[in-house]
XYZ file of N, CA and C in Angstrom:
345
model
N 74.600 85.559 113.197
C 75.759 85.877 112.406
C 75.565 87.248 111.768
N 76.365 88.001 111.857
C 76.933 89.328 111.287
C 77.640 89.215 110.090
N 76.804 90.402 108.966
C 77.674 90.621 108.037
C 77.736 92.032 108.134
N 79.085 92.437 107.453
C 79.498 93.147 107.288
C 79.789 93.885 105.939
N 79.155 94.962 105.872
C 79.139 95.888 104.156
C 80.463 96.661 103.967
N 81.096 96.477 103.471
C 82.077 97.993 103.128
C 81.843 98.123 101.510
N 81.558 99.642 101.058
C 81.926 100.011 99.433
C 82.939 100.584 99.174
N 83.604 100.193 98.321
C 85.093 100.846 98.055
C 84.809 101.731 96.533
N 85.411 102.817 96.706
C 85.210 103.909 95.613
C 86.991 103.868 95.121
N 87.135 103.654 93.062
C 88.147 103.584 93.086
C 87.960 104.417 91.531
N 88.996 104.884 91.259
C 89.437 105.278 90.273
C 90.448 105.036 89.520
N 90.182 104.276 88.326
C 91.419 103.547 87.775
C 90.839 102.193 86.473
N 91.490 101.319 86.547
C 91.602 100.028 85.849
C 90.284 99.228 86.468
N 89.815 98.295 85.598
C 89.180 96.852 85.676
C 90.005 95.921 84.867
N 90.852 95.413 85.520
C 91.930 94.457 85.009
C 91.951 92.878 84.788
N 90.366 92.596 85.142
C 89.609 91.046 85.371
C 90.427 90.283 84.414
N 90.032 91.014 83.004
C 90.081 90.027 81.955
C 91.377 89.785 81.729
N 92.717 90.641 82.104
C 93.968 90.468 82.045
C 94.788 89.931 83.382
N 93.982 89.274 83.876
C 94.354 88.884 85.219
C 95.724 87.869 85.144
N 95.177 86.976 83.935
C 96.658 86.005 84.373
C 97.776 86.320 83.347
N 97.484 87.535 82.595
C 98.855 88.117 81.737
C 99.355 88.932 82.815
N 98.771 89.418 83.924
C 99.937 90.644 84.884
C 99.929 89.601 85.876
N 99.400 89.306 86.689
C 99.448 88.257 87.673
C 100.443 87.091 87.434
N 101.732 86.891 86.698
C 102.675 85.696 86.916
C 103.449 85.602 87.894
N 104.470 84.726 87.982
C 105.057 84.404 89.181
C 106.192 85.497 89.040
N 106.552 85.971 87.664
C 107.604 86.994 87.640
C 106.986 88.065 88.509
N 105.706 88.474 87.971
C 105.198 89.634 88.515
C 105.391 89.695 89.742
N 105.117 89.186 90.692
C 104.734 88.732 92.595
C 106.309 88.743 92.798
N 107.448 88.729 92.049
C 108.975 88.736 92.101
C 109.997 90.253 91.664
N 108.953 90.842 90.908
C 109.217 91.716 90.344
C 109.446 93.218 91.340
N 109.787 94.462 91.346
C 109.754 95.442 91.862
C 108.927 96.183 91.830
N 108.146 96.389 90.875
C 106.700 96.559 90.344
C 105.843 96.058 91.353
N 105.712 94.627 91.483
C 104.617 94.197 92.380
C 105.058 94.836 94.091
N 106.010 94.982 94.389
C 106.734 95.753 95.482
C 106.430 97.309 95.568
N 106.434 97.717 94.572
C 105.632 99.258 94.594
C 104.266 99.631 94.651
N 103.501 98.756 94.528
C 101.962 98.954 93.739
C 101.213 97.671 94.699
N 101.918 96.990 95.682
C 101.207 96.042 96.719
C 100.870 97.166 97.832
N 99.786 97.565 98.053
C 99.367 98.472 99.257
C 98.518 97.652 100.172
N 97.950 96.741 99.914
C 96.771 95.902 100.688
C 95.657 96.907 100.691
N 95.108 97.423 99.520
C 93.927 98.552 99.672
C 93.618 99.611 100.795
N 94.784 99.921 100.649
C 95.133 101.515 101.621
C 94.056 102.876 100.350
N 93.490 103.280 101.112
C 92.295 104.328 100.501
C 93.813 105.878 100.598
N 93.880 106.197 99.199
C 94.219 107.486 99.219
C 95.700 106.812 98.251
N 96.383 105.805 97.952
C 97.286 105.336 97.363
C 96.891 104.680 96.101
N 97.524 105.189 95.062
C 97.818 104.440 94.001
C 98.275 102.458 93.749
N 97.620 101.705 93.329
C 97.665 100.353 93.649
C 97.200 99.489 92.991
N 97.643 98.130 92.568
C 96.855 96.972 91.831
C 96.605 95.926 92.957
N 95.497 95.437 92.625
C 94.656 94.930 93.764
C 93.560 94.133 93.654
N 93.647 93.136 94.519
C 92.469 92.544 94.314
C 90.979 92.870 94.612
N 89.769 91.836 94.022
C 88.727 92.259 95.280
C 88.808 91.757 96.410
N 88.410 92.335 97.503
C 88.437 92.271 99.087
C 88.330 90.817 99.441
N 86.405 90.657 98.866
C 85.807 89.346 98.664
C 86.565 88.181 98.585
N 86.842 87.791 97.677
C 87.074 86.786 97.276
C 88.318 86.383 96.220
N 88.665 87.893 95.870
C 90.329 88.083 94.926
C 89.969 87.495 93.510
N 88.707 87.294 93.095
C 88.194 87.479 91.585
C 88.858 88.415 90.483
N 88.220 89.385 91.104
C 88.756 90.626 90.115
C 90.158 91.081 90.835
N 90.283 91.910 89.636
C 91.735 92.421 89.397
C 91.543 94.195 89.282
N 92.192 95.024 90.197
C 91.610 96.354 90.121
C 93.193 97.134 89.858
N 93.253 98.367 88.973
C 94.864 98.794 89.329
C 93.891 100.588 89.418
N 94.662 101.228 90.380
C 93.780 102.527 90.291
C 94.004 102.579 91.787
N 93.353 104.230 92.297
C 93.449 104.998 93.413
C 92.394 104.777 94.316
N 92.213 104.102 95.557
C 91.203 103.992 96.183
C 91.110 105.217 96.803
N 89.938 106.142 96.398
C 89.121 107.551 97.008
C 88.650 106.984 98.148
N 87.831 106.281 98.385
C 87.395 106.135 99.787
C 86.880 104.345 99.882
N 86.990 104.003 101.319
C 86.208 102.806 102.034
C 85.010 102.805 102.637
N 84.162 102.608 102.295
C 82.901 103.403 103.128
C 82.317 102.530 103.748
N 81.535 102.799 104.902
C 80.420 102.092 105.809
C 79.185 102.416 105.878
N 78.474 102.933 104.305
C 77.446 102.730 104.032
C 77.091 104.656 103.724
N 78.421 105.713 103.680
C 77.932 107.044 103.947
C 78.432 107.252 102.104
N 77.983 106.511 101.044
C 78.483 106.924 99.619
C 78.967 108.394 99.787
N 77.433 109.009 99.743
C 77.183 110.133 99.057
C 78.497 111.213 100.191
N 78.341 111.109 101.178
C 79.406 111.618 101.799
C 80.428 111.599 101.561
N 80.812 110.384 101.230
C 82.742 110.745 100.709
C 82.630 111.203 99.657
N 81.672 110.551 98.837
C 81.946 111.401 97.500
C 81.721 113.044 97.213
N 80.927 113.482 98.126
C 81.007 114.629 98.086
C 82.449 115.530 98.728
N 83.273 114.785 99.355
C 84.566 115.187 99.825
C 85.572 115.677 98.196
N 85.316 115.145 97.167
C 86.149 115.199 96.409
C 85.191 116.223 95.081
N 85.815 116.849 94.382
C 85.312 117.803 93.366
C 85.920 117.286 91.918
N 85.077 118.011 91.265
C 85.090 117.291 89.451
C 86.715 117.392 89.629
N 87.220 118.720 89.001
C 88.805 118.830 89.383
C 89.727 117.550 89.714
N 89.825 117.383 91.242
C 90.799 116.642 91.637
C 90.172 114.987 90.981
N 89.044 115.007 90.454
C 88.791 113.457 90.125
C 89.575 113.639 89.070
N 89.443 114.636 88.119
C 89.795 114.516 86.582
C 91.212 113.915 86.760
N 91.782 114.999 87.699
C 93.290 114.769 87.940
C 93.851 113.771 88.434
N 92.985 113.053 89.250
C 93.800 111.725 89.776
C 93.125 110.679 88.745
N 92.643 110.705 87.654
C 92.371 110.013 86.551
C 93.198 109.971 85.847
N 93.800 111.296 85.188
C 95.016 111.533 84.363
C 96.445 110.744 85.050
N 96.400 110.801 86.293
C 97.727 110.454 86.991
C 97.457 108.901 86.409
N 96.411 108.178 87.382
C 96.027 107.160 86.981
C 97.000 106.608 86.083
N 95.994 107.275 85.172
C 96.637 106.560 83.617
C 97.841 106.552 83.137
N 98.449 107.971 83.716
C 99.963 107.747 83.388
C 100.796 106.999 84.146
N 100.628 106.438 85.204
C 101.161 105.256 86.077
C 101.088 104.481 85.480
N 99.884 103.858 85.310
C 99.133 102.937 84.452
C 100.491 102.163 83.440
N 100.402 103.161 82.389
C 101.161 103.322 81.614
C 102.731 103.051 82.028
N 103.192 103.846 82.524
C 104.451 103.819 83.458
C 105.054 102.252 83.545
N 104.030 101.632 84.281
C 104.209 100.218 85.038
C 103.406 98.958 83.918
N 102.729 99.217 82.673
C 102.553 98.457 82.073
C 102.399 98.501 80.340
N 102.549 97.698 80.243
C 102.599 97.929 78.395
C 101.929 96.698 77.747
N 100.501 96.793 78.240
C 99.516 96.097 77.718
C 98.073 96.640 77.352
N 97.568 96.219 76.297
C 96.517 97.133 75.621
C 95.428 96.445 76.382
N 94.592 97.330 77.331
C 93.574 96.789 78.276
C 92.330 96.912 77.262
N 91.703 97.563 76.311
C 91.037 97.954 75.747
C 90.244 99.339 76.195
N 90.512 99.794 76.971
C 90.204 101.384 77.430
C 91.696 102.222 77.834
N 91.200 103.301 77.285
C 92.391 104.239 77.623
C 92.286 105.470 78.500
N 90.754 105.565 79.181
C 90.853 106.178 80.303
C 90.206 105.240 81.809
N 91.018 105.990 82.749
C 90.336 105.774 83.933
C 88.851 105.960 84.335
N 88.421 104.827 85.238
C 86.874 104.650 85.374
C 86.650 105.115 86.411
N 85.660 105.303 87.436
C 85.399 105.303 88.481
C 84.517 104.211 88.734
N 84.986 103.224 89.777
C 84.724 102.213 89.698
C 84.292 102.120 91.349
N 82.980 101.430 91.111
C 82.539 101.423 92.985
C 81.987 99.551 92.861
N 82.888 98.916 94.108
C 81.922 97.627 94.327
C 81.730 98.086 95.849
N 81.221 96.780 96.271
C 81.239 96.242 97.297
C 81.405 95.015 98.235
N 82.082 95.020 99.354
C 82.766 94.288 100.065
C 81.778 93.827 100.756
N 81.395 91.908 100.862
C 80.538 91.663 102.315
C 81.812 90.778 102.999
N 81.391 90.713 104.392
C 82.480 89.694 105.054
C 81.472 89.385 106.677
């Protein structure tokens, strides 16, 4: 049996602990959840689960999917455009929700996927 690694590099939200205040049945009905459902498309703005197992709750920009080359993608991107798609981030963020997460900037946030 084969497993399989992917790391996902994201920039944005850890939304765990607010999972079942955004996650209602309005939400999944809403236009909101229609804008911001990407199925973890790398390079789009998105709320999302983990890959795994749909535990966590992620809202933020997936920078890259990787197959084990970190340091490579991350070197694709410069301080600059991170800052900036942090700021966007947040003002989406904002945009599409009006709940106090307890942080007010964007993280860079890396897990990883087995399957």
């Amino acid at each position: 049996m084969s497993i399989n690694k992917n790391i996902y590099g994201i920039i944005g939200f850890d939304l765990t602990s607010h999972r079942d205040e955004i996650l209602t049945e309005d939400f999944y009905e809403s236009v909101i959840f229609e804008e911001l459902d990407c199925n973890h498309v790398v390079g789009e703005t998105q709320l999302f689960t983990d890959p795994a197992d749909g535990i966590y709750l992620y809202f933020g920009y997936i920078l890259f999917q990787d197959d084990g080359r970190f340091d490579e993608n991350m070197s694709a991107f410069k301080l600059e455009d991170l800052v900036y798609i942090a700021e966007d981030i947040e003002s989406v963020f904002n945009t599409y929700f009006d709940i106090d997460i307890g942080m007010s900037k964007a993280q860079v946030i890396i897990f990883t996927e087995f399957s």
